[in-house]
Short mmCIF file of N, CA and C in Angstrom, two decimals:
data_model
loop_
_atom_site.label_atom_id
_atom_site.label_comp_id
_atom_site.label_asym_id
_atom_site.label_seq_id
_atom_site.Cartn_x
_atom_site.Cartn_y
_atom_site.Cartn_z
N UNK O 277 21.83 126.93 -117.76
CA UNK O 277 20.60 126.16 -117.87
C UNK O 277 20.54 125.15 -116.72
N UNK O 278 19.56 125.19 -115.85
CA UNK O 278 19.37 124.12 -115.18
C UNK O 278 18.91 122.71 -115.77
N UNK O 279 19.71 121.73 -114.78
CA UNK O 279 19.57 120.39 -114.80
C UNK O 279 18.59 119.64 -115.07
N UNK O 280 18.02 119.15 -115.75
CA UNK O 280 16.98 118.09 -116.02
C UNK O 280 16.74 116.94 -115.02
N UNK O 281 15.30 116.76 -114.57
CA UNK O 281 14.88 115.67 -113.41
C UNK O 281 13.92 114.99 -114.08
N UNK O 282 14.02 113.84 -113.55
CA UNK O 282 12.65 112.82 -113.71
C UNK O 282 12.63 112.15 -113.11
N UNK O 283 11.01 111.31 -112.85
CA UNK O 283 11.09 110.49 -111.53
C UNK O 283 11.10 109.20 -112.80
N UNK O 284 12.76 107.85 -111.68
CA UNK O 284 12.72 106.69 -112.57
C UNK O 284 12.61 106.01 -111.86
N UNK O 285 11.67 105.87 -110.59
CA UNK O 285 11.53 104.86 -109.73
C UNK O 285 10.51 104.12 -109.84
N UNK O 286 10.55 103.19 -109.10
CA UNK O 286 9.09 101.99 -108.76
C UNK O 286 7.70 102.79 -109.31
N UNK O 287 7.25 102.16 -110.43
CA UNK O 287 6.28 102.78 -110.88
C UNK O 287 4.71 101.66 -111.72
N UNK O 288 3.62 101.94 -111.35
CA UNK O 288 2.69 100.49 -111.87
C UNK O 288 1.59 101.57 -112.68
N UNK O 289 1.46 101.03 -113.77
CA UNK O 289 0.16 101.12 -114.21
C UNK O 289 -1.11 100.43 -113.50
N UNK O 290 -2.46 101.21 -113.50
CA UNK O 290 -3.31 100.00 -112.72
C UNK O 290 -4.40 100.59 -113.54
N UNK O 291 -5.14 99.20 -114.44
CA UNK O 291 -6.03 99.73 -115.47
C UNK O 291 -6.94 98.52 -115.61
N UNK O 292 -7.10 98.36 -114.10
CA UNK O 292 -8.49 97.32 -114.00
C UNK O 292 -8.65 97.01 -112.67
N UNK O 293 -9.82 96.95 -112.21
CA UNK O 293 -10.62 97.19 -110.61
C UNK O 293 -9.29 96.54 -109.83
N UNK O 294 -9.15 94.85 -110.03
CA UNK O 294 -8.50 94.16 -109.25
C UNK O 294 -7.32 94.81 -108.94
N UNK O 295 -6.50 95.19 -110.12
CA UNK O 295 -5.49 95.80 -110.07
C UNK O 295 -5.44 96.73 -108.83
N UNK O 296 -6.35 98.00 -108.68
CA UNK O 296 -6.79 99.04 -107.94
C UNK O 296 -6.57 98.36 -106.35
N UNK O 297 -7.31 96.96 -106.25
CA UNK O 297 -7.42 96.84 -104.98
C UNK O 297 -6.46 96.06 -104.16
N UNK O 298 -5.12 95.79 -105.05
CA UNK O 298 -4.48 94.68 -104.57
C UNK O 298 -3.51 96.63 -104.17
N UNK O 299 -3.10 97.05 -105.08
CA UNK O 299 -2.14 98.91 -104.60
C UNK O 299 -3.42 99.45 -103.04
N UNK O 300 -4.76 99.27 -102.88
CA UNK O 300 -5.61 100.29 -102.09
C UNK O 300 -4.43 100.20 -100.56
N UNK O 301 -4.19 99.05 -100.36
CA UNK O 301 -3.81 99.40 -98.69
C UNK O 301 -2.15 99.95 -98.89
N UNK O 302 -1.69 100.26 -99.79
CA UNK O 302 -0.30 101.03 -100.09
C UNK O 302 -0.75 102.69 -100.33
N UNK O 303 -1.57 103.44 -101.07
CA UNK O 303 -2.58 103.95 -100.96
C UNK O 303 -3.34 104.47 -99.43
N UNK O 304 -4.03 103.57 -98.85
CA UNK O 304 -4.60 104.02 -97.89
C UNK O 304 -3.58 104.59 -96.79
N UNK O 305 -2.57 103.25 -96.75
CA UNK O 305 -1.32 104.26 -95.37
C UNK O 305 -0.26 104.99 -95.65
N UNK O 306 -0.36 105.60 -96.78
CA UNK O 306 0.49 106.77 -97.06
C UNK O 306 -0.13 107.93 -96.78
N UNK O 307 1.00 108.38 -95.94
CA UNK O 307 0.20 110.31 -94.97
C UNK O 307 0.06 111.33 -96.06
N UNK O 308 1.04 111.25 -96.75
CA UNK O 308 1.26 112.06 -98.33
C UNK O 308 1.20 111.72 -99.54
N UNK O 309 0.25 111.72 -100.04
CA UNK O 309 0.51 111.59 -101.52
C UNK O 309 0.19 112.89 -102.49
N UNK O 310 1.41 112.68 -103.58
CA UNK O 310 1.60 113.58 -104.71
C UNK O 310 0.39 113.17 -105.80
N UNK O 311 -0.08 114.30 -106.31
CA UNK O 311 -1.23 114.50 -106.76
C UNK O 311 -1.36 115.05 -108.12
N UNK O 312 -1.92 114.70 -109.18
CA UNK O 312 -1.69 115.47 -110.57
C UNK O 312 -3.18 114.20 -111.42
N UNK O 313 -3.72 115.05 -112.85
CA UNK O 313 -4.16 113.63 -113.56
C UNK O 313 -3.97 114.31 -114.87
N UNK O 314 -4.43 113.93 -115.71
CA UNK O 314 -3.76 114.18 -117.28
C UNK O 314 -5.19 114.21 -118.00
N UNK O 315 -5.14 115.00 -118.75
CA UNK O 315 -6.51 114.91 -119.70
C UNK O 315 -6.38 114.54 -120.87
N UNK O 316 -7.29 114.09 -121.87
CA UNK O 316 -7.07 113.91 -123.34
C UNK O 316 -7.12 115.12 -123.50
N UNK O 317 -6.16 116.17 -124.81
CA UNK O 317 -6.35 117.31 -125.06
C UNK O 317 -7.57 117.83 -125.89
N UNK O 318 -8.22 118.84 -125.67
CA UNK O 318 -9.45 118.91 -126.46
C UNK O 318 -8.69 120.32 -127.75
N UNK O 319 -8.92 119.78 -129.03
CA UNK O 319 -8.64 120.71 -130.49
C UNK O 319 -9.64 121.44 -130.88
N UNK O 320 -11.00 121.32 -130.56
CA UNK O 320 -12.01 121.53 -131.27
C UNK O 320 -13.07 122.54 -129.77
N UNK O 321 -13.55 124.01 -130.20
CA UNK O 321 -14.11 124.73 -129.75
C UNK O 321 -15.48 123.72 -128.52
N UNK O 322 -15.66 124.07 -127.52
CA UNK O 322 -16.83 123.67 -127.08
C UNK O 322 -16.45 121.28 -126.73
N UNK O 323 -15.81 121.13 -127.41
CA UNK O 323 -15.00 119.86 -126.70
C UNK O 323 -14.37 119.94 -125.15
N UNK O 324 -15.37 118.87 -124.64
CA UNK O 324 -14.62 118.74 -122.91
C UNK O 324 -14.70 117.06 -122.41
N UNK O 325 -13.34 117.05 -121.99
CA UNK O 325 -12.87 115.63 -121.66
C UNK O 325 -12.62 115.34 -119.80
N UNK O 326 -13.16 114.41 -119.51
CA UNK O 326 -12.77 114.49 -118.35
C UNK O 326 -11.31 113.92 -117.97
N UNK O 327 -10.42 113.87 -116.61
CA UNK O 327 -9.11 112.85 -116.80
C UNK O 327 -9.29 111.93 -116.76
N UNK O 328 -8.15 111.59 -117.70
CA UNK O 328 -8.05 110.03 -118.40
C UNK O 328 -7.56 109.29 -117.44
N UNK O 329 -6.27 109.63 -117.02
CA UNK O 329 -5.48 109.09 -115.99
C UNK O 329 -5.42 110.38 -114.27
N UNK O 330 -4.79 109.37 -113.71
CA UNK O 330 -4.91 109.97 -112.31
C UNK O 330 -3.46 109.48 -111.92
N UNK O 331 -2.82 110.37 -111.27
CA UNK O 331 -1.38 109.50 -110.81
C UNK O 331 -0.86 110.26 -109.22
N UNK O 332 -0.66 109.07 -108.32
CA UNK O 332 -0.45 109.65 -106.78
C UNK O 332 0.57 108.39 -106.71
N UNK O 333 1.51 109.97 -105.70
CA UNK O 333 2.99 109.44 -105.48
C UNK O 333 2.91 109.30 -104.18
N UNK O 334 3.69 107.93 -103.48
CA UNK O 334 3.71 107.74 -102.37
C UNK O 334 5.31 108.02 -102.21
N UNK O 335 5.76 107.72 -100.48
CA UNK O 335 7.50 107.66 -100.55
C UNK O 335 8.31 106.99 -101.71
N UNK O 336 7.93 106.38 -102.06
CA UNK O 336 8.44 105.20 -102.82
C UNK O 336 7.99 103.95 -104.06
N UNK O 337 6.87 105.09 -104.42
CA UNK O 337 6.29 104.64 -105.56
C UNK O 337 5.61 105.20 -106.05
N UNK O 338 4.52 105.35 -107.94
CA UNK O 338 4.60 106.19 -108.14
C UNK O 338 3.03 105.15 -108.93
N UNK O 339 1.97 105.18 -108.23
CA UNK O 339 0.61 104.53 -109.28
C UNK O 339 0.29 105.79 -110.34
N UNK O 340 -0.24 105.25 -111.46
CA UNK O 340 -0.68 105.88 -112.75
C UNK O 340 -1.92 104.93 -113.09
N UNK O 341 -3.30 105.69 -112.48
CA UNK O 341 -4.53 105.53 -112.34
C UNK O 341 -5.17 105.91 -114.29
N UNK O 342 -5.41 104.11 -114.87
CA UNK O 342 -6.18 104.91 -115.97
C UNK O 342 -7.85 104.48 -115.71
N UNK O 343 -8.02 105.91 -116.32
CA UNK O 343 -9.56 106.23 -115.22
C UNK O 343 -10.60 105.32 -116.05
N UNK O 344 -10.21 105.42 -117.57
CA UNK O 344 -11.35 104.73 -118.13
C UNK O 344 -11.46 103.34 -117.90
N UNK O 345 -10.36 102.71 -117.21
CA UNK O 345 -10.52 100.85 -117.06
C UNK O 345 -10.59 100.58 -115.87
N UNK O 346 -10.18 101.89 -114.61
CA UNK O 346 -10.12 102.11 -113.54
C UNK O 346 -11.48 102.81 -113.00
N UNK O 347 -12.51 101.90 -112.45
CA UNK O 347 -13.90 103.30 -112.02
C UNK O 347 -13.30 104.09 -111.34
N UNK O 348 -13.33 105.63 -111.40
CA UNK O 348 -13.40 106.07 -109.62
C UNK O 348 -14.40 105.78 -108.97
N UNK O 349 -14.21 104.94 -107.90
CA UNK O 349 -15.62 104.38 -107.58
C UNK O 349 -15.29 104.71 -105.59
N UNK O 350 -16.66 104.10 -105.37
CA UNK O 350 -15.78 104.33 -103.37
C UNK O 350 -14.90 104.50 -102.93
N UNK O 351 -14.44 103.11 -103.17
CA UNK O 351 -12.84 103.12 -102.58
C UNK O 351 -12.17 104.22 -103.07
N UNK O 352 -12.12 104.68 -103.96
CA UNK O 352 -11.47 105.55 -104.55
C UNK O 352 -11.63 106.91 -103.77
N UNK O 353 -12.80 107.14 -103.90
CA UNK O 353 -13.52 108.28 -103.22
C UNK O 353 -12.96 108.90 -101.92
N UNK O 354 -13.37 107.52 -101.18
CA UNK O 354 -13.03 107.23 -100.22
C UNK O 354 -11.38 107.60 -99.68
N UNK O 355 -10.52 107.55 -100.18
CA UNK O 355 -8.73 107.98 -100.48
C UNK O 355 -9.11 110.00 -100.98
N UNK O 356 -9.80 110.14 -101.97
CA UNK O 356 -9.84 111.24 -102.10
C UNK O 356 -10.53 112.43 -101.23
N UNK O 357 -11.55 111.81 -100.69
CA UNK O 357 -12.29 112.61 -98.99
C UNK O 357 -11.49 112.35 -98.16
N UNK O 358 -10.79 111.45 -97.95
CA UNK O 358 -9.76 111.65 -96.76
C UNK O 358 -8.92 112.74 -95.85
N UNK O 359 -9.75 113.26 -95.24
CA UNK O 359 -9.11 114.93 -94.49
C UNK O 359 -7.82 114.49 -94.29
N UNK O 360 -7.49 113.27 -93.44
CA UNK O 360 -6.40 113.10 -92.98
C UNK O 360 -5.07 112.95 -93.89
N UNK O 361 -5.45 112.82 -95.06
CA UNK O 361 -4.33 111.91 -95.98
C UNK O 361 -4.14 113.54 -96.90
N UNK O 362 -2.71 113.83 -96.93
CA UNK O 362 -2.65 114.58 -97.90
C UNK O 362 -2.54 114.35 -99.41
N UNK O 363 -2.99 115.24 -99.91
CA UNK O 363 -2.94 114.94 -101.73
C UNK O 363 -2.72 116.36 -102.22
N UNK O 364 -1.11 116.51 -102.70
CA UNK O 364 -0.19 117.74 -102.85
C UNK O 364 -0.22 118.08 -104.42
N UNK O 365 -0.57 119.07 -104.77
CA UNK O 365 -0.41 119.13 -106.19
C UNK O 365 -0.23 120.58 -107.04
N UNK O 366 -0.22 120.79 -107.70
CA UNK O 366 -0.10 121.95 -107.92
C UNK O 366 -1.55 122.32 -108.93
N UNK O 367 -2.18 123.66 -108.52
CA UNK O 367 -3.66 123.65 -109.14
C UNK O 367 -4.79 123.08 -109.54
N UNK O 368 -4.66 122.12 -108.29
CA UNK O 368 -5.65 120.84 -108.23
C UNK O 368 -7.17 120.84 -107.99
N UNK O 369 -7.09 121.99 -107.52
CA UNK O 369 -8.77 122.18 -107.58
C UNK O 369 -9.61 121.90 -108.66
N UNK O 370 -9.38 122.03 -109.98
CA UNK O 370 -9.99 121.66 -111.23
C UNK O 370 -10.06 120.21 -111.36
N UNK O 371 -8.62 119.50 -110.58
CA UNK O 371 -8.85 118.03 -110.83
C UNK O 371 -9.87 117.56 -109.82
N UNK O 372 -9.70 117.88 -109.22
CA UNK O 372 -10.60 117.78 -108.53
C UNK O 372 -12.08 117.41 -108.60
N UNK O 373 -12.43 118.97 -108.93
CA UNK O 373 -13.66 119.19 -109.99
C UNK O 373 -14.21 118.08 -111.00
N UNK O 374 -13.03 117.73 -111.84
CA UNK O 374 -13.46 117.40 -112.84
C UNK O 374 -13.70 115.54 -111.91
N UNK O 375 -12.84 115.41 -111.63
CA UNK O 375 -12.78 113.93 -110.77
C UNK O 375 -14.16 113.68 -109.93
N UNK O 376 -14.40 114.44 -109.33
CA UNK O 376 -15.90 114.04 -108.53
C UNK O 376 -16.68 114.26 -109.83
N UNK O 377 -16.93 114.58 -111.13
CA UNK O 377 -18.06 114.41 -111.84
C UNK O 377 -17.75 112.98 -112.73
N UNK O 378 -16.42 112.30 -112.58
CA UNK O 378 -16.79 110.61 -112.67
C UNK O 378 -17.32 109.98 -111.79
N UNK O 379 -17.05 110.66 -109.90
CA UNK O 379 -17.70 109.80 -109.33
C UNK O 379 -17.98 110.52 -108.24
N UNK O 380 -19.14 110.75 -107.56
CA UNK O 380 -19.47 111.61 -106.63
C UNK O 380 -18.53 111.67 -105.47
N UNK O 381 -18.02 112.77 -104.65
CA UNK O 381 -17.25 112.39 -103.51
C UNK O 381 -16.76 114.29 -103.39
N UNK O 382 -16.73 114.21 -101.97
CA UNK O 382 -16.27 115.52 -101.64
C UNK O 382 -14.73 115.89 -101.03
N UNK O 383 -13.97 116.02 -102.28
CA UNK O 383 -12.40 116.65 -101.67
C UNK O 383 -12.27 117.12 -100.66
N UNK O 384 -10.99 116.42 -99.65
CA UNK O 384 -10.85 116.76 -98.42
C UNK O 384 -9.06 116.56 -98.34
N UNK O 385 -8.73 117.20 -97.76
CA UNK O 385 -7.02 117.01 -97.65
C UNK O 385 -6.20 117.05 -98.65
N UNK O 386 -6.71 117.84 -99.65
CA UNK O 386 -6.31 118.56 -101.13
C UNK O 386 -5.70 119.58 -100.44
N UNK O 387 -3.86 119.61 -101.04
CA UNK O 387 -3.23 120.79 -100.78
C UNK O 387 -2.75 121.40 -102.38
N UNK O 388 -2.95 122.68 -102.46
CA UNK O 388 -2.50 123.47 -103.79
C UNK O 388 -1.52 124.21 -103.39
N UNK O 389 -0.24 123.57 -103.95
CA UNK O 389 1.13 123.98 -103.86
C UNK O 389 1.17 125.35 -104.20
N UNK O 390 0.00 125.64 -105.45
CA UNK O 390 0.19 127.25 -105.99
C UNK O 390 -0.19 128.15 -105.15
N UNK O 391 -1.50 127.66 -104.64
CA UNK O 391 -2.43 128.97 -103.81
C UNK O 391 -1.17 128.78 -102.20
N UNK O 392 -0.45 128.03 -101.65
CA UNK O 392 0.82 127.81 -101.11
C UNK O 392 2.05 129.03 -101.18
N UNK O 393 2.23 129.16 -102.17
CA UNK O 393 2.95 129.75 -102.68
C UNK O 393 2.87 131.17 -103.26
N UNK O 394 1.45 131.58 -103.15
CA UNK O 394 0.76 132.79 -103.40
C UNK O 394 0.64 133.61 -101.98
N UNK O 395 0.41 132.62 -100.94
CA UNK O 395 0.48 132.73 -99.66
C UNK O 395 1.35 133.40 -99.26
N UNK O 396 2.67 132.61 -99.58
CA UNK O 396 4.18 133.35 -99.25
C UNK O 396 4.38 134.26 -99.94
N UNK O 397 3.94 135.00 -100.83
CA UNK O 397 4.66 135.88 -101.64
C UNK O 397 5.55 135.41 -102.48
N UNK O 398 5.42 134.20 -103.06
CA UNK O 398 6.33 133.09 -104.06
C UNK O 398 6.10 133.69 -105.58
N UNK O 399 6.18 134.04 -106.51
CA UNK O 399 6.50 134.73 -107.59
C UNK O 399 5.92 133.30 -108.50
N UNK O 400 7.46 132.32 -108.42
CA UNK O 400 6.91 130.85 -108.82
C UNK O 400 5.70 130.25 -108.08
N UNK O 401 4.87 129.77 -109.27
CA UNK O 401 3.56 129.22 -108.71
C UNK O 401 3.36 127.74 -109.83
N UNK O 402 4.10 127.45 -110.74
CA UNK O 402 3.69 126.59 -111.45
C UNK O 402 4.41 125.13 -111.29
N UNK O 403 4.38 123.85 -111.32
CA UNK O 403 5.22 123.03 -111.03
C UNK O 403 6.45 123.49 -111.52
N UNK O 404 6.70 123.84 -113.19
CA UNK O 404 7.99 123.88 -113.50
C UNK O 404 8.82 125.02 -112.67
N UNK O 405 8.03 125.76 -112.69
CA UNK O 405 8.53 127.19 -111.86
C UNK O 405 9.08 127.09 -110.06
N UNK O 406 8.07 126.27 -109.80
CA UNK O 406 8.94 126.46 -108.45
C UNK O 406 9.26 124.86 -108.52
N UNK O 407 9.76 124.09 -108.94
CA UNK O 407 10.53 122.88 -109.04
C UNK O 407 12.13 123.44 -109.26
N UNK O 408 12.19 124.76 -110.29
CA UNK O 408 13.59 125.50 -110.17
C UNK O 408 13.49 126.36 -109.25
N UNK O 409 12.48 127.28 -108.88
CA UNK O 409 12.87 127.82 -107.32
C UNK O 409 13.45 127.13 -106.50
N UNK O 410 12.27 125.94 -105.91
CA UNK O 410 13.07 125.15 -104.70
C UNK O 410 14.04 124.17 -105.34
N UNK O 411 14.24 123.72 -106.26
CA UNK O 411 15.12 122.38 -106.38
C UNK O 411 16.48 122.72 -107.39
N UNK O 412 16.22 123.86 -108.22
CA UNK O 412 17.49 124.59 -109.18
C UNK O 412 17.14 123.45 -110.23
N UNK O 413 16.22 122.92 -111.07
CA UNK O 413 15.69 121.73 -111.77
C UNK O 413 15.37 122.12 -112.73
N UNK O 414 14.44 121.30 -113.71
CA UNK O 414 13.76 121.23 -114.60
C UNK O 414 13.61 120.06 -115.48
N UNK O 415 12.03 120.22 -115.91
CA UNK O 415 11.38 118.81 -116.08
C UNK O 415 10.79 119.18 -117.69
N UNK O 416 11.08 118.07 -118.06
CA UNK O 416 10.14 118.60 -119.86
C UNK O 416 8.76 118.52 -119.65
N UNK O 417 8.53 119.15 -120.33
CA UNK O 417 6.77 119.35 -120.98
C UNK O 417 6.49 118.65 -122.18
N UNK O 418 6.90 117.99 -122.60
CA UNK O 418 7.11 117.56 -124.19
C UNK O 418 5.95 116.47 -124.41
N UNK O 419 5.32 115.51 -123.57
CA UNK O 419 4.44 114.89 -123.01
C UNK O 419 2.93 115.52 -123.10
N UNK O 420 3.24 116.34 -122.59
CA UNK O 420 1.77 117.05 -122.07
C UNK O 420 0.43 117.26 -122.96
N UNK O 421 0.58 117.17 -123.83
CA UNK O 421 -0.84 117.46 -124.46
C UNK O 421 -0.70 116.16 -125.49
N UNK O 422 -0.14 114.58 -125.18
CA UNK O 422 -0.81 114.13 -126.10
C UNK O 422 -2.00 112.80 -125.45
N UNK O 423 -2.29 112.24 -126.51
CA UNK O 423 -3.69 111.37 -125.86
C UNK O 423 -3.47 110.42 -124.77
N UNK O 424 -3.63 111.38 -123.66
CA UNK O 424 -3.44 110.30 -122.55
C UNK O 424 -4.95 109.22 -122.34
N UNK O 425 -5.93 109.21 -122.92
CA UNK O 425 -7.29 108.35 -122.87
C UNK O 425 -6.40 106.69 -123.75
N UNK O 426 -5.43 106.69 -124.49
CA UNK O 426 -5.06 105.42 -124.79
C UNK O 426 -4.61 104.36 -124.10
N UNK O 427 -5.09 102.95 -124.29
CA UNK O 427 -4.69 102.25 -123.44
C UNK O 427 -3.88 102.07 -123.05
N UNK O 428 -2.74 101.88 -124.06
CA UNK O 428 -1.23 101.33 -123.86
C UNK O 428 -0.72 102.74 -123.85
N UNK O 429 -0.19 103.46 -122.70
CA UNK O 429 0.62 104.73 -122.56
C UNK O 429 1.98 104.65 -122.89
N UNK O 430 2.72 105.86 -123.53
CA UNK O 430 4.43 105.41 -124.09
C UNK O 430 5.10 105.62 -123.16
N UNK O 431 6.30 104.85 -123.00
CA UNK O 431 7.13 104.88 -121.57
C UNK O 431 7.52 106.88 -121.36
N UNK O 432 7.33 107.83 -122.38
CA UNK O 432 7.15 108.81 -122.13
C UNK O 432 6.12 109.13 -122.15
N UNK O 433 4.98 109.24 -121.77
CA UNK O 433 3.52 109.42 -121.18
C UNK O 433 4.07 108.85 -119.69
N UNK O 434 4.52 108.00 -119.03
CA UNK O 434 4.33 107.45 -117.95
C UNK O 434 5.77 108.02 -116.99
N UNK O 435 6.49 108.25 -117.89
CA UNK O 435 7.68 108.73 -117.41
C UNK O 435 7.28 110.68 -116.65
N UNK O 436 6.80 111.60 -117.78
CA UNK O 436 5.97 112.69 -117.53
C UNK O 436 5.13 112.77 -116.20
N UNK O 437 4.11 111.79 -116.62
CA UNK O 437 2.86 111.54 -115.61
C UNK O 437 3.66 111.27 -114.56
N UNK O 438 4.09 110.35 -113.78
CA UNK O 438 4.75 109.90 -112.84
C UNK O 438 5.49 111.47 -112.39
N UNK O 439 6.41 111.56 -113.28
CA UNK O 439 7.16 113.00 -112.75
C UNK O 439 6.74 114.05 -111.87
N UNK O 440 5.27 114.48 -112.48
CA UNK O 440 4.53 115.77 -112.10
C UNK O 440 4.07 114.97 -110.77
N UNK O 441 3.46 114.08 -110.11
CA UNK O 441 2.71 113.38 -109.21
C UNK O 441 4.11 113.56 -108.02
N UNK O 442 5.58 113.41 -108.43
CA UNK O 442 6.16 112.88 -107.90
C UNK O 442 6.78 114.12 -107.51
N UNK O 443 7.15 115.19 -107.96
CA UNK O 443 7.39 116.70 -107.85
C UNK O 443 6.18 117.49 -106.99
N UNK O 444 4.82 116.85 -107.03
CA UNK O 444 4.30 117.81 -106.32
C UNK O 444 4.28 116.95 -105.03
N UNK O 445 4.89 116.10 -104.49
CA UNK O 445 5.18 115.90 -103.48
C UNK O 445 6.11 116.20 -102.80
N UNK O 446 7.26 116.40 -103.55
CA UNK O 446 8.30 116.46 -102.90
C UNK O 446 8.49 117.91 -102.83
N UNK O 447 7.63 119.16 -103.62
CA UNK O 447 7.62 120.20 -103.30
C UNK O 447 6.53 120.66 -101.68
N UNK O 448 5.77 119.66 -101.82
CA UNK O 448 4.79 119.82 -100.85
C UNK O 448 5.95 119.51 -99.38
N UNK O 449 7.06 118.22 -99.23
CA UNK O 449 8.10 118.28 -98.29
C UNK O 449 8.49 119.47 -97.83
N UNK O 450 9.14 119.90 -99.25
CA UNK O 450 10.01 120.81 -99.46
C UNK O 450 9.32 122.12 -98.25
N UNK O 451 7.87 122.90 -98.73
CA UNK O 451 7.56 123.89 -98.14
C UNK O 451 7.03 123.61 -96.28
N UNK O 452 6.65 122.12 -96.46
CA UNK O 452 6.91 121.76 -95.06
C UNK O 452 8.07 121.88 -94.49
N UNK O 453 9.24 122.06 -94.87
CA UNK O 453 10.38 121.74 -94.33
C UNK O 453 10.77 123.32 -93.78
N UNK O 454 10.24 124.19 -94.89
CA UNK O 454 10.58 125.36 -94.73
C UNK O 454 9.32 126.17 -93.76
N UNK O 455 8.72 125.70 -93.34
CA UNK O 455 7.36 126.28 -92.54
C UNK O 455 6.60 127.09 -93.62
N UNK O 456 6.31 126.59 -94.98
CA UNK O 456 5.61 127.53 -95.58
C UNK O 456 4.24 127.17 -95.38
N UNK O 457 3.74 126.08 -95.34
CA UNK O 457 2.62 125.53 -94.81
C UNK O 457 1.83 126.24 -93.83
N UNK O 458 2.48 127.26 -92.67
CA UNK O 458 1.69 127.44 -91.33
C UNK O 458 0.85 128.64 -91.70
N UNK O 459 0.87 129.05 -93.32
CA UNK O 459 -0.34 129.90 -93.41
C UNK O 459 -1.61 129.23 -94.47
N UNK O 460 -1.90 127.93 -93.91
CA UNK O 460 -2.84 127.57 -94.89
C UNK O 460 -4.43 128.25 -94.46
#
């Protein structure tokens, strides 16, 4: 059985404008950021939630964006159109999606680790999956489907969240390192 990972580093909740703008210039000059957001789970047929939270990993830290106290608003936008700035994630196009219908803005410098990895002829396409391809790892799921729309998140909600943000960066390294990138 492979080893268990989690990210336990420098990590902030930010769940009010000010908050947002005092992290924006940590944010703005990072070349890479890891990319993921979390939804409330929907139980009920024809129920649709947008993400609650948003979480982007820099070198060395790990923000957990909650969306409902947090607008996505310009500035925000603004980080997410960014051609130049990467935002690594694994099957992010939906967040995407769902993210510009809180706040208008057109994705730019969105990389999908999966469609990446489909590229190469990679078999693994899912975070957990190629987190043990490239890293011989593994991360729990145990997190994942509960109410991330609550204010106060449990140090496992934030521990999870953080994780996935922080893995699809360092897988996004990872296939840079290996030239898997030069068939985007």
């Amino acid at each position: 059985m492979l080893p268990m990972t989690c990210y336990l580093g420098p990590l902030t909740v930010v769940n009010s404008e000010d908050q947002f703008k005092k992290i924006l210039p940590a944010l703005r000059d990072e070349p890479i950021l890891g990319f993921d957001t979390e939804t409330k789970p929907c139980f009920r047929k024809g129920d649709v939630h947008l993400p609650s939270i948003m979480q982007l990993a820099t070198e060395n830290h790990i923000y957990i964006l909650q969306l409902d106290y947090v607008p996505l608003n310009i500035l925000l936008g603004e980080i997410m159109a960014n051609p130049d700035q990467i935002k690594a994630g694994v099957a992010i196009g939906e967040d995407m999606r769902q993210l510009s219908m809180r706040f208008p803005f057109t994705p730019h410098g969105h990389i999908d680790l999966s469609k990446i990895a489909e590229r190469n002829n990679i078999a693994s396409r899912g975070l957990r999956t190629m987190l043990a391809a490239f890293f011989g790892q593994r991360i729990s799921k145990g997190a994942q489907c509960s109410n991330w729309s609550n204010p106060k998140l449990t140090q496992k909600q934030l521990i999870y969240a953080a994780t996935d943000a922080w893995i699809g960066r360092k897988l996004y390294l990872r296939m840079l390192e290996l030239g898997l990138l030069q068939k985007l």
